[in-house]
Coordinates of C-alpha atoms in Angstrom, one line a residue:
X1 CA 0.0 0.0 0.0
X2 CA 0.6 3.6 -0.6
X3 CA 1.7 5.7 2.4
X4 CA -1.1 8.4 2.6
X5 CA 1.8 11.3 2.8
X6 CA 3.3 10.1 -0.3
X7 CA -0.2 10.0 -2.2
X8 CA -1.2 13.6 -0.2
X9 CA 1.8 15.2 -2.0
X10 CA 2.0 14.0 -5.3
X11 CA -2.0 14.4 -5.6
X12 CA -0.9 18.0 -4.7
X13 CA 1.3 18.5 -7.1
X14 CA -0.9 17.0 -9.7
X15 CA -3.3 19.3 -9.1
X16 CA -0.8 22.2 -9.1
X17 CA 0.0 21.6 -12.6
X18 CA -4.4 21.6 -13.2
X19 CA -4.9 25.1 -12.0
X20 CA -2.8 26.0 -15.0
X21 CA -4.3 23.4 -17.5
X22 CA -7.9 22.5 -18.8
X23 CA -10.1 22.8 -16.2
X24 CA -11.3 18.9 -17.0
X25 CA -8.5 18.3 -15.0
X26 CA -9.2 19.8 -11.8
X27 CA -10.8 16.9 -9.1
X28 CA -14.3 18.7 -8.2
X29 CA -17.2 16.3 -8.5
X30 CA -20.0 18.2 -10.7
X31 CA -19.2 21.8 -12.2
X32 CA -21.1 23.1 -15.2
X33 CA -19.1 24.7 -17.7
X34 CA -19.9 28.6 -17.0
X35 CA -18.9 27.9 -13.4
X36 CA -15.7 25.8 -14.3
X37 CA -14.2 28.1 -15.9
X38 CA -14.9 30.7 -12.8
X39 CA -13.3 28.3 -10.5
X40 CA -10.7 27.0 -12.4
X41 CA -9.0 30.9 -12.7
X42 CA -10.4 31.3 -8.7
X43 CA -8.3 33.1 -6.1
X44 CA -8.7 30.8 -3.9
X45 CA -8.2 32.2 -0.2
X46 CA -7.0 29.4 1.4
X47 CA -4.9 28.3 5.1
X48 CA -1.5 29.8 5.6
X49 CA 0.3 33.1 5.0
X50 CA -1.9 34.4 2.1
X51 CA -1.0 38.1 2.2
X52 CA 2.8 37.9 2.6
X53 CA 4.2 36.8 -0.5
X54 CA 3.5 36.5 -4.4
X55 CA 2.0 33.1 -5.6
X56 CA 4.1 30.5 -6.4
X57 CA 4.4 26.7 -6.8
X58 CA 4.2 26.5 -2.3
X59 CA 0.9 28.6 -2.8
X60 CA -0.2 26.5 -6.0
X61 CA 0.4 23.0 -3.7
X62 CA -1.7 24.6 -1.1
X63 CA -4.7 25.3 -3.1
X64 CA -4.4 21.9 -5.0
X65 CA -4.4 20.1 -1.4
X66 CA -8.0 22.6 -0.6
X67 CA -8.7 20.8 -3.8
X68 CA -8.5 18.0 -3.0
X69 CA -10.1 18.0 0.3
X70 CA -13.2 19.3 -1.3
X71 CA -13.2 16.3 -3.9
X72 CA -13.9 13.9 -1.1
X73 CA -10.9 11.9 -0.7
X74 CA -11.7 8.9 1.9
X75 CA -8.4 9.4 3.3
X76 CA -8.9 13.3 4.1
X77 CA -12.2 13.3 4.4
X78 CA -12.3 11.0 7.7
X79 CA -13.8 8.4 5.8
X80 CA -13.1 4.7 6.5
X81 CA -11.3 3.0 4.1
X82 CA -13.5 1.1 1.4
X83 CA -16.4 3.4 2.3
X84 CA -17.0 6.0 -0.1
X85 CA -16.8 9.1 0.7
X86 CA -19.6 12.5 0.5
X87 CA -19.8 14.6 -2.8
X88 CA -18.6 18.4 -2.2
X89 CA -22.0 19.6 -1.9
X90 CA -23.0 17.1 0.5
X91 CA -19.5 18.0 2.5
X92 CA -20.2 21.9 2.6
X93 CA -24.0 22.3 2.1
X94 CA -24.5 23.8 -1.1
X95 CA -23.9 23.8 -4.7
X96 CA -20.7 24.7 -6.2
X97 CA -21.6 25.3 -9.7
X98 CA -25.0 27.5 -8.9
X99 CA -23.2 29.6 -6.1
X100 CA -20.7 30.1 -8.6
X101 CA -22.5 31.4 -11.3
X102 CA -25.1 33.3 -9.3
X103 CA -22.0 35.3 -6.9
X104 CA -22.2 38.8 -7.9
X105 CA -18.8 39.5 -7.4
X106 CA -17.7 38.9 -10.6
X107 CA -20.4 41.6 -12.3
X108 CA -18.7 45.1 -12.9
X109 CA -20.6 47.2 -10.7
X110 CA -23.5 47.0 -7.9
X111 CA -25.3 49.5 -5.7
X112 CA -25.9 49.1 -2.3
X113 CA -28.0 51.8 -0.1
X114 CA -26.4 52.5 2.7
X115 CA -26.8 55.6 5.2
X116 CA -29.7 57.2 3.3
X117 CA -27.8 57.2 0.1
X118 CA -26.8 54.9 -2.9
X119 CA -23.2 53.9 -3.6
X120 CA -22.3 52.2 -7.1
X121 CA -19.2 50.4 -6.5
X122 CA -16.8 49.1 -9.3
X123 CA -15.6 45.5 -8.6
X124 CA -12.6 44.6 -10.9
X125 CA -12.2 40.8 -9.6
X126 CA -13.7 39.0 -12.9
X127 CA -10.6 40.5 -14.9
X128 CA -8.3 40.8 -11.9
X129 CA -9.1 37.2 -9.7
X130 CA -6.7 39.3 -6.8
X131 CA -8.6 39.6 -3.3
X132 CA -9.9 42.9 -2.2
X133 CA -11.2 43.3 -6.1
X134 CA -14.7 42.9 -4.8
X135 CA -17.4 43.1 -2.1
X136 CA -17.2 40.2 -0.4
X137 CA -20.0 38.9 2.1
X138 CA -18.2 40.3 5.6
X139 CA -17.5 44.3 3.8
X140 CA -21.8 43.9 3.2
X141 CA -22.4 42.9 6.6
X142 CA -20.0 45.1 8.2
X143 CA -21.3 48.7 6.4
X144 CA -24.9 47.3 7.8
X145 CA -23.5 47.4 10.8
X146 CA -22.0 50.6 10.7
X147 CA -25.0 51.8 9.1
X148 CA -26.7 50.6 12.7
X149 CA -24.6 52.3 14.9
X150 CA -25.8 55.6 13.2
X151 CA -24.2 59.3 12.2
X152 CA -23.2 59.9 16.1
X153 CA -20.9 57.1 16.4
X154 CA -18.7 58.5 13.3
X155 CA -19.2 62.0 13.5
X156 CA -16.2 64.2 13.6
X157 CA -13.9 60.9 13.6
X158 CA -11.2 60.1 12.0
X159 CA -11.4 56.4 10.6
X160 CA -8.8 53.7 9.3
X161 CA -10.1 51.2 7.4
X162 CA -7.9 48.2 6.9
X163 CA -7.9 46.0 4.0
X164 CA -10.2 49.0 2.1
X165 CA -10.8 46.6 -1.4
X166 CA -13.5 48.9 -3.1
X167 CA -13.0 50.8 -0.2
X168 CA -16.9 50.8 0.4
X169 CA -16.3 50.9 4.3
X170 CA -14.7 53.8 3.8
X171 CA -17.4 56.0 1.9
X172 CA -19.9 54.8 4.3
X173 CA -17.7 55.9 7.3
X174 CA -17.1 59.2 5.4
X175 CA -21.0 59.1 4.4
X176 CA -21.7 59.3 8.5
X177 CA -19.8 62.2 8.9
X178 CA -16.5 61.2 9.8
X179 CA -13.8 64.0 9.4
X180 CA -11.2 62.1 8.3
X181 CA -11.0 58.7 6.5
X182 CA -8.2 57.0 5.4
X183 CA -8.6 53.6 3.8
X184 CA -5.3 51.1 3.6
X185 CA -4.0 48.1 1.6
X186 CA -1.1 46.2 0.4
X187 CA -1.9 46.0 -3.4
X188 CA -2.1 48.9 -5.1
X189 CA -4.1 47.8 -7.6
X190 CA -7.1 47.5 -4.8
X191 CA -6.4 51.3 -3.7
X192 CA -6.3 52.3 -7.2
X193 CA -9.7 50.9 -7.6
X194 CA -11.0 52.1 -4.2
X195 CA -9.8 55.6 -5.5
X196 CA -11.8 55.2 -8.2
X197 CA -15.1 54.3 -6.0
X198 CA -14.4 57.5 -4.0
X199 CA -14.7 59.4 -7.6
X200 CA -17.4 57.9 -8.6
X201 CA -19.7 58.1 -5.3
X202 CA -18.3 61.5 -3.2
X203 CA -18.2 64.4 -5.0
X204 CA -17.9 66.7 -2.2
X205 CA -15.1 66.4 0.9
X206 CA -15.1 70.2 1.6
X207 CA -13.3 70.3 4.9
X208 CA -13.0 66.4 5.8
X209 CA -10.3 64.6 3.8
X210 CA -11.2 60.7 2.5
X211 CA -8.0 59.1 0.8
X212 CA -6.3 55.7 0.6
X213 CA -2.6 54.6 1.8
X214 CA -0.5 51.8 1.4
X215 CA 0.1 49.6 4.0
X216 CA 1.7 46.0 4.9
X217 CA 0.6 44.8 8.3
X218 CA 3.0 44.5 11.3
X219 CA 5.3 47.2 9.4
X220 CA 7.1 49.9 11.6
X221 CA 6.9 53.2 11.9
X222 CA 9.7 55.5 8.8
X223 CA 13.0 56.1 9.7
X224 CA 14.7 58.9 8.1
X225 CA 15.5 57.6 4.3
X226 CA 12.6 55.1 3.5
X227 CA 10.7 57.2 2.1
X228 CA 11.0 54.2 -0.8
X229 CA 9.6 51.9 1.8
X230 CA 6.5 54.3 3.1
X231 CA 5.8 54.8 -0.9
X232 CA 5.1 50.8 -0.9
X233 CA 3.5 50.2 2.7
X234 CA 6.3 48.9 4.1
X235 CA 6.7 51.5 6.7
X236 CA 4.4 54.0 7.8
X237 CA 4.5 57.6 8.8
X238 CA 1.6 60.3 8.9
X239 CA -1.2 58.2 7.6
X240 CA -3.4 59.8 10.6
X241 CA -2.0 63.3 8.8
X242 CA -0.6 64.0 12.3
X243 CA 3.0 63.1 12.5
X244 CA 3.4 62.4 16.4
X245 CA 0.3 61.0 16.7
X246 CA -0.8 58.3 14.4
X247 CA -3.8 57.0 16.3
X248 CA -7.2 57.2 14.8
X249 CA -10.7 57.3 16.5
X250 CA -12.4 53.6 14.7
X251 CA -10.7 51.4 13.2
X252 CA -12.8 49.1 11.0
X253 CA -12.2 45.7 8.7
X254 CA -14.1 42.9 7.1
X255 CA -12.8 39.6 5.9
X256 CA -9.3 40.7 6.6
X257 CA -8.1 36.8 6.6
X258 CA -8.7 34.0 6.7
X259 CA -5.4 32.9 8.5
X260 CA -4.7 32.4 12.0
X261 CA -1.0 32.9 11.2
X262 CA -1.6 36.4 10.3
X263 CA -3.0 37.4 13.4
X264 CA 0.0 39.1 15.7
X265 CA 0.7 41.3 12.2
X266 CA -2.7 42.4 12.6
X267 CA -2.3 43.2 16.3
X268 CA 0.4 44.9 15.8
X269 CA -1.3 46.7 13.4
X270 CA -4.6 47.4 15.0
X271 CA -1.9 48.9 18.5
X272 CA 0.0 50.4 16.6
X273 CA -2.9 53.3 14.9
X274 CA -4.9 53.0 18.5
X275 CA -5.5 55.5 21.5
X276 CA -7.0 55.0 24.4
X277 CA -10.6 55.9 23.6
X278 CA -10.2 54.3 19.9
X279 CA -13.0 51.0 19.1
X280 CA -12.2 48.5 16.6
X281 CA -14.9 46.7 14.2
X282 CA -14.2 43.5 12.6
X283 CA -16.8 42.1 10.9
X284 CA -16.1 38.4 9.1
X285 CA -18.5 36.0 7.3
X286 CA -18.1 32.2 6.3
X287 CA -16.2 32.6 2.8
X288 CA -18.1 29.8 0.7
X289 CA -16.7 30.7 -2.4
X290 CA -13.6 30.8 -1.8
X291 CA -12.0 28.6 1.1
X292 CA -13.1 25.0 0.5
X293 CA -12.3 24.0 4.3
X294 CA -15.5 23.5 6.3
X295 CA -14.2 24.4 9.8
X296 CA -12.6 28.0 8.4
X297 CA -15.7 29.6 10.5
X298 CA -14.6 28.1 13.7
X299 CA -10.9 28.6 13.3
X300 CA -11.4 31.6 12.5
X301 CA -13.5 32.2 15.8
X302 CA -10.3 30.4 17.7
X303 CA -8.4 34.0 16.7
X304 CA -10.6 35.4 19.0
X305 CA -9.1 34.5 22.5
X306 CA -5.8 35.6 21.0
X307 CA -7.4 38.9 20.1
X308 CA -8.8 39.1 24.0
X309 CA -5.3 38.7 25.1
X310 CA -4.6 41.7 23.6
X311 CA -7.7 44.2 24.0
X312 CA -10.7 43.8 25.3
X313 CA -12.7 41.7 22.9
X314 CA -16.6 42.1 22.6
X315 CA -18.0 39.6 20.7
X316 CA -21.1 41.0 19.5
X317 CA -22.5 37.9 17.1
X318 CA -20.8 34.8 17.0
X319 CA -21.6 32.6 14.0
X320 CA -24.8 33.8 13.6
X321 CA -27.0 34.8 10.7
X322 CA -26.8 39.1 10.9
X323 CA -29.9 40.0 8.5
X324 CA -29.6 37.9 5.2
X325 CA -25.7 36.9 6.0
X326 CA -25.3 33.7 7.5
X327 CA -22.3 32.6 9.5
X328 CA -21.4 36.2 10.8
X329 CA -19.1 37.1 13.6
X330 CA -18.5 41.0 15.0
X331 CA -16.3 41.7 17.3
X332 CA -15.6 44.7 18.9
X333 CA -11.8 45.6 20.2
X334 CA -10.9 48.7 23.2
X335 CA -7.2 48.9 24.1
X336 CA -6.7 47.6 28.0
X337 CA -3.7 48.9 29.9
X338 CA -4.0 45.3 32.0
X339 CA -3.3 43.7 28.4
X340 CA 0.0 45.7 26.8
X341 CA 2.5 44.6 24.5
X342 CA 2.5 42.6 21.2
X343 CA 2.1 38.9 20.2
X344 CA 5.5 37.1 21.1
X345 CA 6.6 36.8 17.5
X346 CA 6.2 40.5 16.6
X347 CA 9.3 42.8 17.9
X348 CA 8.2 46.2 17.1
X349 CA 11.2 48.8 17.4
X350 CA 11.3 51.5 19.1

């Protein structure tokens, strides 16, 4: 027999190769031919460090193994040998090739209402497949809740939003009446297209400013001569607009991974652009579409007790259905003098 490692990585690097080849050749059970091709140029988010380095063939072996696990495979599925094992859909509870082609993040352009107004947003993922390209589930949820918490909460704030995409959390944070917005990213191709949301949808800042930055989380603060490195997010240094004091009133994200391993970057992050007074919102929702791991809800959920040993964590819906979005967790974060410093693998300088 086999050893199952030995079969686990060459299945893996078979279906490496397939992500690049006809999409006949990718090992999911039933897909109809609209939807195959959709999936088969997919950006899969998937386990690991997504957001720290360019895909390659390490990435490419980790989404073939995701792969893989959603064909079925008796010996990754938890099946019993010689039983056979449940279809994808069975596995995950819905139907791959009609979520796929009814998923309007691949159309153009859609309007939401939010905040007594409409916003048409541009979504570029269809002719990108790059994260952040489009409004995903947890960025709808989120500007509902924002929406919620109503004009007082934002008023006269100054807001980051991190991981911006289409940088709708933004407008809606502006829309509210905060007095200074600044939406982030790593890619610049998302903050060229949330740039061209804010064109599109606010015509008028007058004396509030709404603009987008670069920035890589767990990055440290400029020294003198990086201004190469601030230009690419690699450093940061007045994205507040106030030199000395980079904190900002909210701080708000959706979806922002869907790695574990990512999480003291983000804390660092999150400490880094806080105050004393200053609330986070995080907002997350199950990704269907796009992470083909059943349990990515509850790992996902497990970040949260490292977040509390951080700030104080309020978790406001836990894996709940928030109006029509199933599988939605909010979490609110305050700074707690009882809970300072940074995850142990983040060193921040000084």
């Amino acid at each position: 027999m086999i050893p199952r490692v030995l079969v686990l990585v060459v299945a893996a690097v078979a279906s490496a190769d397939a992500f690049s080849g006809p999409i006949s050749r990718l090992p999911v059970s039933t897909t109809s031919r609209e939807s195959a091709v959709k999936l088969g140029n997919l950006c899969v988010r998937m386990r690991g460090d997504e957001g720290r380095s360019n895909l390659g063939r390490r990435d490419a072996l980790g989404r073939g193994a995701s792969v893989f696990l959603a064909a079925g495979l008796p010996w990754v599925a938890g099946a019993e040998e010689g039983q056979e094992s449940p279809s994808v859909e069975d596995t995950l509870g819905y139907d791959i090739p009609s979520e796929l082609d009814s998923w309007k993040g691949w159309n153009a352009q859609r309007s939401f209402r939010r905040a007594g107004r409409n916003f048409d947003i541009e979504q570029r993922f269809a002719d990108n497949r790059q994260n952040g390209m489009t409004v995903y589930e947890g960025n709808e949820a989120m500007t509902e809740y924002m929406e919620s918490l109503g004009r007082p909460f934002f008023e006269g704030k100054s807001v980051l939003e991190l991981g911006t995409g289409t940088g709708f959390g933004s407008m809606v944070a502006f829309t509210l009446g905060a007095r200074k917005v600044t939406a982030t990213d790593r890619n610049p191709k998302v903050l060229e297209l949330a740039d061209a949301n804010f064109r599109r949808n606010i015509r008028d800042t007058r004396d509030r400013t709404l603009n987008t930055r670069p920035l890589l989380w767990g990055a440290d603060k400029c020294i003198e001569g990086e201004s190469w490195k601030q230009s690419l997010g690699f450093c940061w240094n007045g994205i507040s607009g106030i030199e000395n004091d980079p904190s900002f009133d909210v701080i708000i994200g959706s979806d922002l991974t869907y790695s574990e391993g990512v999480l003291p970057d983000l804390i660092k992050t999150l400490k880094d652009f806080m105050h004393k007074d200053s609330e986070v919102i995080l907002v997350w929702c199950e990704p269907k579409l796009f992470t083909w791991n059943t349990d990515v809800m509850s790992r996902l959920n497990r970040g949260i007790e490292t977040f509390d040993n951080f700030f104080d964590a309020k978790v406001l819906v836990s894996n709940k259905k928030y109006n029509s979005h199933p599988d939605t967790t909010i979490v609110k974060l305050k700074l707690n003098d009882a809970k300072p410093g940074y995850p142990p693998q983040v060193v921040p300088d000084d």
